[in-house]
Amino acid sequence: IGDTSDWEVRYLEAFSHYSYHSSGGTCIVCDLQGRYKYDRHSRRRCRFELTDIAICSVWRSYGPTDLGGKGIESFFANHKCNEFCKDNWSRPNYPTRGFPSTQST
């Protein structure tokens, strides 16, 4: 979790939350790193470019960074919903912190 005073960090955290909700609670896209890129023609920001994402799933089928249900619950134990999250998005009932929270890079 990065500096939540930055809207980009809050937006990406909400995206992780949404990925859990849209998967029916079976996986989450997390460990989001990257940047918000400018359009080289208009000099305006236009998109996130993400690298080295991780997917945690209940099946643990996405490689060595897939920490399964423990990874999903750890995200939600550290996540505080923000203005980009929707009230109707699902989340685990009683998430436990299986891993310590770390500052994003």
CSV table of C-alpha atoms in Angstrom, one decimal:
chain,number,residue,atom,x,y,z
A,1,ILE,CA,0.0,0.0,0.0
A,2,GLY,CA,1.5,3.3,-1.1
A,3,ASP,CA,0.9,6.9,0.0
A,4,THR,CA,-2.9,7.0,0.1
A,5,SER,CA,-2.8,10.8,-0.2
A,6,ASP,CA,-2.0,10.2,-3.9
A,7,TRP,CA,-5.2,9.7,-5.9
A,8,GLU,CA,-3.3,7.2,-8.2
A,9,VAL,CA,-2.7,4.9,-5.2
A,10,ARG,CA,-6.3,5.1,-4.1
A,11,TYR,CA,-7.5,4.4,-7.7
A,12,LEU,CA,-5.3,1.3,-8.1
A,13,GLU,CA,-6.4,0.0,-4.7
A,14,ALA,CA,-10.0,0.4,-5.8
A,15,PHE,CA,-9.2,-1.5,-9.0
A,16,SER,CA,-7.8,-4.3,-6.9
A,17,HIS,CA,-11.0,-4.3,-4.8
A,18,TYR,CA,-13.1,-4.2,-8.0
A,19,SER,CA,-11.2,-7.2,-9.4
A,20,TYR,CA,-12.3,-9.2,-6.4
A,21,HIS,CA,-15.9,-8.1,-6.7
A,22,SER,CA,-16.1,-8.8,-10.4
A,23,SER,CA,-14.6,-12.3,-10.1
A,24,GLY,CA,-17.2,-13.3,-7.6
A,25,GLY,CA,-14.6,-13.4,-4.8
A,26,THR,CA,-12.4,-15.9,-6.5
A,27,CYS,CA,-9.4,-13.8,-7.3
A,28,ILE,CA,-7.8,-10.4,-7.0
A,29,VAL,CA,-5.3,-8.4,-9.1
A,30,CYS,CA,-2.8,-6.9,-6.7
A,31,ASP,CA,0.8,-5.8,-6.3
A,32,LEU,CA,0.2,-3.1,-8.8
A,33,GLN,CA,3.3,-1.2,-9.8
A,34,GLY,CA,3.8,1.2,-12.6
A,35,ARG,CA,3.0,4.8,-13.6
A,36,TYR,CA,0.3,7.1,-15.0
A,37,LYS,CA,1.6,7.9,-18.5
A,38,TYR,CA,1.2,11.1,-20.5
A,39,ASP,CA,0.0,11.1,-24.1
A,40,ARG,CA,3.1,12.2,-26.0
A,41,HIS,CA,1.0,14.3,-28.4
A,42,SER,CA,-1.4,16.2,-26.1
A,43,ARG,CA,0.9,16.1,-23.1
A,44,ARG,CA,-2.0,15.0,-21.0
A,45,ARG,CA,-2.1,12.0,-18.7
A,46,CYS,CA,-4.1,9.2,-20.3
A,47,ARG,CA,-3.5,5.7,-18.9
A,48,PHE,CA,-1.9,3.6,-16.3
A,49,GLU,CA,1.0,1.3,-17.4
A,50,LEU,CA,1.3,-1.5,-14.9
A,51,THR,CA,4.2,-4.0,-14.6
A,52,ASP,CA,4.7,-7.1,-12.5
A,53,ILE,CA,1.1,-7.5,-11.3
A,54,ALA,CA,0.2,-10.5,-9.3
A,55,ILE,CA,-3.1,-12.4,-9.2
A,56,CYS,CA,-4.2,-14.2,-6.0
A,57,SER,CA,-6.9,-16.8,-6.5
A,58,VAL,CA,-8.7,-19.4,-4.4
A,59,TRP,CA,-7.2,-22.1,-6.7
A,60,ARG,CA,-3.5,-20.8,-6.5
A,61,SER,CA,-3.2,-21.3,-10.2
A,62,TYR,CA,-1.4,-18.1,-11.2
A,63,GLY,CA,2.2,-19.0,-10.4
A,64,PRO,CA,4.5,-18.4,-7.5
A,65,THR,CA,3.1,-15.0,-6.7
A,66,ASP,CA,-0.4,-16.4,-6.3
A,67,LEU,CA,-0.8,-16.4,-2.5
A,68,GLY,CA,-4.3,-17.9,-2.6
A,69,GLY,CA,-7.0,-17.0,-0.1
A,70,LYS,CA,-4.4,-15.8,2.4
A,71,GLY,CA,-3.2,-13.2,-0.1
A,72,ILE,CA,-6.8,-12.1,-0.9
A,73,GLU,CA,-7.6,-11.7,2.8
A,74,SER,CA,-4.3,-9.9,3.5
A,75,PHE,CA,-5.2,-7.3,0.9
A,76,PHE,CA,-8.6,-6.6,2.5
A,77,ALA,CA,-7.2,-6.6,6.0
A,78,ASN,CA,-5.0,-3.6,4.9
A,79,HIS,CA,-7.5,-2.0,2.4
A,80,LYS,CA,-9.7,0.9,3.4
A,81,CYS,CA,-12.3,1.7,0.9
A,82,ASN,CA,-12.0,5.2,-0.7
A,83,GLU,CA,-13.9,7.4,-3.1
A,84,PHE,CA,-13.3,5.1,-6.0
A,85,CYS,CA,-14.7,2.0,-4.3
A,86,LYS,CA,-18.4,1.3,-4.6
A,87,ASP,CA,-20.5,0.5,-1.6
A,88,ASN,CA,-22.0,-2.6,-3.2
A,89,TRP,CA,-18.6,-4.2,-4.1
A,90,SER,CA,-18.1,-7.5,-2.2
A,91,ARG,CA,-15.3,-8.2,0.2
A,92,PRO,CA,-14.4,-11.1,2.5
A,93,ASN,CA,-16.5,-11.0,5.7
A,94,TYR,CA,-13.6,-11.2,8.2
A,95,PRO,CA,-10.3,-10.7,6.5
A,96,THR,CA,-7.2,-11.6,8.4
A,97,ARG,CA,-3.7,-10.2,7.9
A,98,GLY,CA,-1.7,-13.1,6.7
A,99,PHE,CA,1.2,-10.9,5.5
A,100,PRO,CA,2.6,-7.6,6.8
A,101,SER,CA,1.6,-4.5,4.9
A,102,THR,CA,4.4,-3.0,2.9
A,103,GLN,CA,5.0,0.3,1.2
A,104,SER,CA,4.6,0.1,-2.6
A,105,THR,CA,7.6,0.8,-4.8
